[in-house]
């Protein structure tokens, strides 16, 4: 592994590349990254990075978002098959039909959607700023179609008092976390604060001390006086939480909360991407142009 890391360092300089990684990727991949964060942080990084090449260690829609924000840069996804099942749950033509049924509605898309779907939307949001986008970006009068995550939509509706036309999408990793698992973990660690991701089911979210995006969890833990935390999200985030807070204890609510797509980004594949300059994200100009509007609106609410 050390040899692969050395190769990556050299190649990175040679290619003038920056490596960015999502909080869920493998620990050794997080460790070679120049920036590790949540979907919002990664979007901001992609729009501000000066390097010519961005190696995106995350899933397809995230790399597409980086390309939309930095169309002149080369964006590499080390594993082409690293997709997001939730993003695949709605297609542009399904969205088109939904829009026809609700003419005049504003479309708010979770960033976990394809570039082609984003091109048909008015606003994007991430789990970090969804509540803010609705409270501050949408007037309160209009009908809102909120796609594709029904659970995030439910959470935001509760927080804002707005109602949404939703889509039955969900993240299979978060949706398989059960209330019984939180109960069990709570019995084992009664002093622990409970941090839950808003992609979880409502009956799981109910247990939360705080509902947060992955970066929100990292920030919360840094500032909290508590010593123990139950973490209700994909377990890749535990690496960062433990590294940044060695004096605190972290327990996953569900050991089974593993995103196999995020884990496809192996260290060897990062090296391969820098060696071969593959796999490059390419998008039609029109998609970039149209999707960019909704993403830039999202970036106004950070
Ligand atoms: P955040 O890191 O933005 O909270 O997103 C979680 C997630 O499931 C990304 O696919
Ligand atoms: Fe998609 Fe869920 Fe994996 Fe995130 S954790 S990439 S939402 S499947």
Tab-separated table of C-alpha atoms and ligand atoms in Angstrom:
chain	number	residue	atom	x	y	z
A	1	UNK	CA	0.000	0.000	0.000
A	2	UNK	CA	2.873	2.406	0.795
A	3	UNK	CA	4.234	1.940	-2.724
A	4	UNK	CA	0.854	2.754	-4.265
A	5	UNK	CA	0.624	5.874	-2.087
A	6	UNK	CA	4.112	6.984	-3.220
A	7	UNK	CA	3.170	6.453	-6.877
A	8	UNK	CA	-0.001	8.487	-6.368
A	9	UNK	CA	1.967	11.372	-4.852
A	10	UNK	CA	4.358	11.420	-7.820
A	11	UNK	CA	1.649	11.097	-10.437
A	12	UNK	CA	-0.396	13.788	-8.762
A	13	UNK	CA	2.482	16.263	-9.162
A	14	UNK	CA	3.143	15.177	-12.719
A	15	UNK	CA	-0.503	15.570	-13.730
A	16	UNK	CA	-1.036	18.732	-11.632
A	17	UNK	CA	-3.964	16.967	-10.073
A	18	UNK	CA	-5.950	17.387	-6.888
A	19	UNK	CA	-7.603	14.412	-5.212
A	20	UNK	CA	-10.950	15.002	-3.524
A	21	UNK	CA	-12.816	12.325	-1.603
A	22	UNK	CA	-16.196	11.803	-0.017
A	23	UNK	CA	-16.421	10.927	3.685
A	24	UNK	CA	-17.626	7.397	2.807
A	25	UNK	CA	-14.693	6.185	0.695
A	26	UNK	CA	-12.127	3.706	1.999
A	27	UNK	CA	-9.807	5.008	4.778
A	28	UNK	CA	-6.647	4.662	2.670
A	29	UNK	CA	-8.283	6.671	-0.139
A	30	UNK	CA	-9.362	9.403	2.288
A	31	UNK	CA	-5.759	9.512	3.511
A	32	UNK	CA	-4.301	10.358	0.067
A	33	UNK	CA	-6.926	13.013	-0.654
A	34	UNK	CA	-6.201	16.740	-0.569
A	35	UNK	CA	-9.777	17.394	0.506
A	36	UNK	CA	-12.336	15.121	2.195
A	37	UNK	CA	-15.905	16.266	2.694
A	38	UNK	CA	-19.635	15.948	2.158
A	39	UNK	CA	-21.496	16.587	-1.098
A	40	UNK	CA	-21.751	20.326	-0.469
A	41	UNK	CA	-18.100	20.691	0.515
A	42	UNK	CA	-17.004	18.711	-2.518
A	43	UNK	CA	-19.116	20.890	-4.827
A	44	UNK	CA	-17.574	24.030	-3.351
A	45	UNK	CA	-14.094	22.513	-3.678
A	46	UNK	CA	-14.753	21.599	-7.309
A	47	UNK	CA	-15.768	25.163	-8.114
A	48	UNK	CA	-12.726	26.751	-6.458
A	49	UNK	CA	-9.870	24.310	-7.081
A	50	UNK	CA	-7.127	25.710	-9.326
A	51	UNK	CA	-5.633	22.390	-10.484
A	52	UNK	CA	-6.119	21.207	-14.069
A	53	UNK	CA	-7.159	17.708	-13.088
A	54	UNK	CA	-9.600	16.658	-10.351
A	55	UNK	CA	-9.527	13.003	-9.300
A	56	UNK	CA	-12.944	12.485	-7.795
A	57	UNK	CA	-13.110	9.713	-5.202
A	58	UNK	CA	-16.829	9.358	-4.772
A	59	UNK	CA	-19.758	8.280	-6.929
A	60	UNK	CA	-20.785	9.203	-10.476
A	61	UNK	CA	-23.227	12.029	-9.769
A	62	UNK	CA	-20.610	13.756	-7.585
A	63	UNK	CA	-17.996	13.656	-10.340
A	64	UNK	CA	-20.611	14.957	-12.795
A	65	UNK	CA	-21.353	17.853	-10.438
A	66	UNK	CA	-17.640	18.677	-10.328
A	67	UNK	CA	-17.521	18.649	-14.140
A	68	UNK	CA	-20.553	20.929	-14.368
A	69	UNK	CA	-18.900	23.407	-12.010
A	70	UNK	CA	-15.470	23.151	-13.671
A	71	UNK	CA	-16.208	22.226	-17.297
A	72	UNK	CA	-12.731	23.168	-18.570
A	73	UNK	CA	-11.016	20.840	-16.110
A	74	UNK	CA	-10.427	17.145	-16.506
A	75	UNK	CA	-12.536	15.299	-13.932
A	76	UNK	CA	-11.514	11.680	-13.394
A	77	UNK	CA	-13.652	9.059	-11.674
A	78	UNK	CA	-11.316	6.135	-10.829
A	79	UNK	CA	-14.144	3.576	-11.197
A	80	UNK	CA	-16.767	4.124	-13.852
A	81	UNK	CA	-19.184	1.705	-12.202
A	82	UNK	CA	-19.310	3.656	-8.934
A	83	UNK	CA	-22.897	4.841	-9.246
A	84	UNK	CA	-25.556	5.827	-6.749
A	85	UNK	CA	-28.695	3.653	-6.703
A	86	UNK	CA	-30.748	6.564	-5.378
A	87	UNK	CA	-29.635	8.838	-8.226
A	88	UNK	CA	-30.648	6.080	-10.657
A	89	UNK	CA	-34.181	5.961	-9.228
A	90	UNK	CA	-35.383	8.882	-11.349
A	91	UNK	CA	-34.754	9.474	-15.058
A	92	UNK	CA	-35.233	12.711	-17.020
A	93	UNK	CA	-38.324	11.280	-18.739
A	94	UNK	CA	-39.903	10.285	-15.402
A	95	UNK	CA	-39.245	13.799	-14.130
A	96	UNK	CA	-40.721	15.204	-17.318
A	97	UNK	CA	-43.962	13.274	-16.748
A	98	UNK	CA	-44.098	14.449	-13.125
A	99	UNK	CA	-43.620	18.067	-14.229
A	100	UNK	CA	-46.424	17.701	-16.762
A	101	UNK	CA	-48.730	16.560	-13.982
A	102	UNK	CA	-47.786	19.615	-11.891
A	103	UNK	CA	-47.261	22.475	-14.334
A	104	UNK	CA	-45.845	25.549	-12.649
A	105	UNK	CA	-44.275	23.634	-9.759
A	106	UNK	CA	-40.693	24.448	-8.810
A	107	UNK	CA	-38.400	21.424	-8.987
A	108	UNK	CA	-35.925	20.947	-6.157
A	109	UNK	CA	-33.466	18.110	-6.707
A	110	UNK	CA	-31.269	16.498	-4.120
A	111	UNK	CA	-27.728	16.624	-5.499
A	112	UNK	CA	-27.922	12.805	-5.669
A	113	UNK	CA	-29.348	12.925	-9.197
A	114	UNK	CA	-27.809	12.578	-12.653
A	115	UNK	CA	-26.610	15.644	-14.565
A	116	UNK	CA	-29.407	15.064	-17.088
A	117	UNK	CA	-32.013	15.237	-14.297
A	118	UNK	CA	-30.369	18.315	-12.774
A	119	UNK	CA	-30.682	19.998	-16.176
A	120	UNK	CA	-34.490	19.739	-15.824
A	121	UNK	CA	-34.580	21.229	-12.308
A	122	UNK	CA	-34.810	24.712	-10.808
A	123	UNK	CA	-32.822	24.209	-7.609
A	124	UNK	CA	-30.436	21.653	-6.174
A	125	UNK	CA	-29.668	21.045	-2.526
A	126	UNK	CA	-27.595	18.694	-0.429
A	127	UNK	CA	-28.455	17.220	2.945
A	128	UNK	CA	-26.387	20.045	4.487
A	129	UNK	CA	-28.463	22.900	3.093
A	130	UNK	CA	-31.848	21.444	2.048
A	131	UNK	CA	-33.702	23.155	4.924
A	132	UNK	CA	-31.993	26.474	4.190
A	133	UNK	CA	-32.722	26.266	0.450
A	134	UNK	CA	-36.428	25.732	1.165
A	135	UNK	CA	-36.650	28.371	3.921
A	136	UNK	CA	-34.638	31.064	2.185
A	137	UNK	CA	-34.733	30.201	-1.507
A	138	UNK	CA	-38.370	29.288	-2.062
A	139	UNK	CA	-40.981	31.885	-1.338
A	140	UNK	CA	-43.611	29.806	0.418
A	141	UNK	CA	-46.258	30.198	-2.246
A	142	UNK	CA	-45.204	27.816	-4.972
A	143	UNK	CA	-45.789	24.084	-5.304
A	144	UNK	CA	-42.502	22.201	-4.920
A	145	UNK	CA	-41.548	18.901	-6.484
A	146	UNK	CA	-38.761	17.465	-4.278
A	147	UNK	CA	-36.884	14.567	-5.865
A	148	UNK	CA	-35.713	11.806	-5.488
A	149	UNK	CA	-35.283	11.071	-1.758
A	150	UNK	CA	-38.654	10.642	-0.048
A	151	UNK	CA	-37.011	10.510	3.402
A	152	UNK	CA	-34.986	13.694	3.003
A	153	UNK	CA	-38.141	15.363	1.667
A	154	UNK	CA	-40.074	14.146	4.714
A	155	UNK	CA	-37.427	15.520	7.072
A	156	UNK	CA	-37.297	18.917	5.310
A	157	UNK	CA	-41.110	19.113	5.284
A	158	UNK	CA	-41.144	18.580	9.056
A	159	UNK	CA	-38.489	21.240	9.637
A	160	UNK	CA	-39.985	23.873	7.350
A	161	UNK	CA	-43.721	23.189	7.597
A	162	UNK	CA	-43.878	22.991	3.778
A	163	UNK	CA	-45.410	20.115	1.870
A	164	UNK	CA	-43.828	18.615	-1.221
A	165	UNK	CA	-44.733	16.529	-4.209
A	166	UNK	CA	-42.271	13.704	-3.661
A	167	UNK	CA	-40.750	10.778	-5.527
A	168	UNK	CA	-40.448	7.316	-3.973
A	169	UNK	CA	-36.635	7.275	-4.128
A	170	UNK	CA	-34.380	6.362	-1.223
A	171	UNK	CA	-30.815	5.449	-0.378
A	172	UNK	CA	-30.669	1.665	0.117
A	173	UNK	CA	-27.792	2.053	2.581
A	174	UNK	CA	-29.592	4.469	4.901
A	175	UNK	CA	-33.031	2.945	4.405
A	176	UNK	CA	-31.847	-0.396	5.795
A	177	UNK	CA	-30.949	1.184	9.161
A	178	UNK	CA	-33.799	0.284	11.527
A	179	UNK	CA	-35.293	1.835	14.655
A	180	UNK	CA	-34.544	-1.473	16.442
A	181	UNK	CA	-30.849	-1.029	15.676
A	182	UNK	CA	-30.873	2.465	17.164
A	183	UNK	CA	-32.723	1.120	20.241
A	184	UNK	CA	-30.157	-1.633	20.707
A	185	UNK	CA	-27.213	0.740	20.285
A	186	UNK	CA	-28.804	3.214	22.675
A	187	UNK	CA	-29.223	0.539	25.343
A	188	UNK	CA	-25.535	-0.401	24.979
A	189	UNK	CA	-24.330	3.230	25.062
A	190	UNK	CA	-26.888	5.243	27.020
A	191	UNK	CA	-24.601	8.293	27.382
A	192	UNK	CA	-23.939	8.620	23.653
A	193	UNK	CA	-25.271	11.441	21.514
A	194	UNK	CA	-27.110	10.120	18.458
A	195	UNK	CA	-26.231	11.629	15.073
A	196	UNK	CA	-28.484	10.592	12.200
A	197	UNK	CA	-28.319	11.347	8.487
A	198	UNK	CA	-31.556	12.724	6.970
A	199	UNK	CA	-31.537	9.971	4.312
A	200	UNK	CA	-32.648	7.614	7.123
A	201	UNK	CA	-36.256	6.597	7.633
A	202	UNK	CA	-38.413	8.949	9.784
A	203	UNK	CA	-38.664	6.405	12.627
A	204	UNK	CA	-34.840	6.347	12.793
A	205	UNK	CA	-34.512	10.132	12.503
A	206	UNK	CA	-36.799	10.444	15.551
A	207	UNK	CA	-34.023	9.157	17.800
A	208	UNK	CA	-31.543	11.809	16.727
A	209	UNK	CA	-29.842	14.221	19.089
A	210	UNK	CA	-29.037	15.996	15.838
A	211	UNK	CA	-29.805	15.340	12.146
A	212	UNK	CA	-26.771	16.152	10.016
A	213	UNK	CA	-24.958	15.732	6.722
A	214	UNK	CA	-21.683	13.805	6.969
A	215	UNK	CA	-19.624	17.009	7.254
A	216	UNK	CA	-22.162	18.334	9.748
A	217	UNK	CA	-21.445	15.242	11.876
A	218	UNK	CA	-17.680	15.932	11.782
A	219	UNK	CA	-18.264	19.541	12.842
A	220	UNK	CA	-20.790	18.606	15.549
A	221	UNK	CA	-18.470	16.044	17.137
A	222	UNK	CA	-15.569	18.527	17.240
A	223	UNK	CA	-17.692	21.028	19.131
A	224	UNK	CA	-19.640	18.662	21.406
A	225	UNK	CA	-18.697	18.058	25.051
A	226	UNK	CA	-19.986	14.463	24.797
A	227	UNK	CA	-17.486	11.586	24.823
A	228	UNK	CA	-19.563	8.960	23.002
A	229	UNK	CA	-21.510	9.080	19.753
A	230	UNK	CA	-23.817	6.735	17.890
A	231	UNK	CA	-23.408	7.331	14.173
A	232	UNK	CA	-26.426	6.706	11.951
A	233	UNK	CA	-24.939	6.846	8.479
A	234	UNK	CA	-22.571	4.945	6.173
A	235	UNK	CA	-19.687	3.552	8.222
A	236	UNK	CA	-16.885	5.070	6.076
A	237	UNK	CA	-17.242	8.280	8.060
A	238	UNK	CA	-15.980	6.551	11.224
A	239	UNK	CA	-12.421	6.717	9.911
A	240	UNK	CA	-12.427	10.508	9.897
A	241	UNK	CA	-14.350	10.866	13.130
A	242	UNK	CA	-11.874	8.616	14.969
A	243	UNK	CA	-8.812	10.197	13.398
A	244	UNK	CA	-9.910	13.731	14.204
A	245	UNK	CA	-11.208	12.920	17.703
A	246	UNK	CA	-8.973	10.219	19.226
A	247	UNK	CA	-10.258	10.941	22.732
A	248	UNK	CA	-13.897	10.228	21.792
A	249	UNK	CA	-15.725	6.946	21.109
A	250	UNK	CA	-17.829	6.249	18.019
A	251	UNK	CA	-20.252	3.385	17.467
A	252	UNK	CA	-22.054	2.742	14.191
A	253	UNK	CA	-25.811	2.357	14.611
A	254	UNK	CA	-25.644	-0.298	11.889
A	255	UNK	CA	-22.468	-2.216	10.931
A	256	UNK	CA	-24.311	-3.139	7.727
A	257	UNK	CA	-24.570	0.459	6.517
A	258	UNK	CA	-21.969	0.063	3.770
A	259	UNK	CA	-22.185	1.794	0.390
A	260	UNK	CA	-20.582	-0.750	-1.942
A	261	UNK	CA	-20.351	1.881	-4.668
A	262	UNK	CA	-18.205	4.213	-2.570
A	263	UNK	CA	-15.973	1.240	-1.696
A	264	UNK	CA	-15.303	0.600	-5.404
A	265	UNK	CA	-12.795	3.467	-5.337
A	266	UNK	CA	-9.726	1.431	-4.352
A	267	UNK	CA	-6.295	3.002	-3.931
A	268	UNK	CA	-4.960	1.098	-6.965
A	269	UNK	CA	-7.760	2.575	-9.034
A	270	UNK	CA	-6.780	6.082	-7.974
A	271	UNK	CA	-3.265	5.318	-9.216
A	272	UNK	CA	-4.672	3.841	-12.414
A	273	UNK	CA	-6.789	6.962	-12.998
A	274	UNK	CA	-3.718	9.197	-12.734
A	275	UNK	CA	-1.648	6.896	-14.949
A	276	UNK	CA	-4.189	6.525	-17.732
A	277	UNK	CA	-6.227	9.737	-17.244
A	278	UNK	CA	-9.330	7.560	-17.187
A	279	UNK	CA	-12.274	7.572	-16.607
A	280	UNK	CA	-12.973	11.131	-17.809
A	281	UNK	CA	-16.391	12.638	-17.161
A	282	UNK	CA	-17.824	14.117	-20.366
A	283	UNK	CA	-21.166	15.890	-20.570
A	284	UNK	CA	-23.031	17.639	-23.404
A	285	UNK	CA	-22.609	21.449	-23.331
A	286	UNK	CA	-26.358	21.949	-23.036
A	287	UNK	CA	-26.619	19.666	-19.997
A	288	UNK	CA	-23.721	21.499	-18.354
A	289	UNK	CA	-25.296	24.854	-19.079
A	290	UNK	CA	-28.755	23.903	-17.781
A	291	UNK	CA	-27.645	21.846	-14.779
A	292	UNK	CA	-25.238	24.568	-13.694
A	293	UNK	CA	-28.081	26.990	-12.963
A	294	UNK	CA	-29.634	24.725	-10.358
A	295	UNK	CA	-26.272	23.870	-8.777
A	296	UNK	CA	-25.202	27.511	-8.595
A	297	UNK	CA	-28.466	28.330	-6.850
A	298	UNK	CA	-27.636	25.590	-4.339
A	299	UNK	CA	-24.235	27.184	-3.687
A	300	UNK	CA	-25.904	30.444	-2.668
A	301	UNK	CA	-27.128	28.698	0.485
A	302	UNK	CA	-24.038	27.487	2.284
B	1	LIG	P1	-23.521	14.008	2.452
B	1	LIG	O1	-22.085	13.608	2.608
B	1	LIG	O2	-23.671	15.243	1.651
B	1	LIG	O3	-24.175	14.076	3.789
B	1	LIG	O4	-24.244	12.883	1.589
B	1	LIG	C1	-24.396	11.588	1.997
B	1	LIG	C2	-24.554	10.659	0.892
B	1	LIG	O5	-25.249	9.696	0.961
B	1	LIG	C3	-23.811	10.922	-0.318
B	1	LIG	O6	-24.134	10.011	-1.277
B	2	LIG	FE1	-26.047	6.768	-3.023
B	2	LIG	FE2	-26.636	6.020	-0.561
B	2	LIG	FE3	-24.285	5.336	-1.575
B	2	LIG	FE4	-24.805	7.888	-0.937
B	2	LIG	S1	-24.665	6.166	0.473
B	2	LIG	S2	-23.865	7.133	-2.819
B	2	LIG	S3	-26.993	8.028	-1.433
B	2	LIG	S4	-26.315	4.678	-2.288
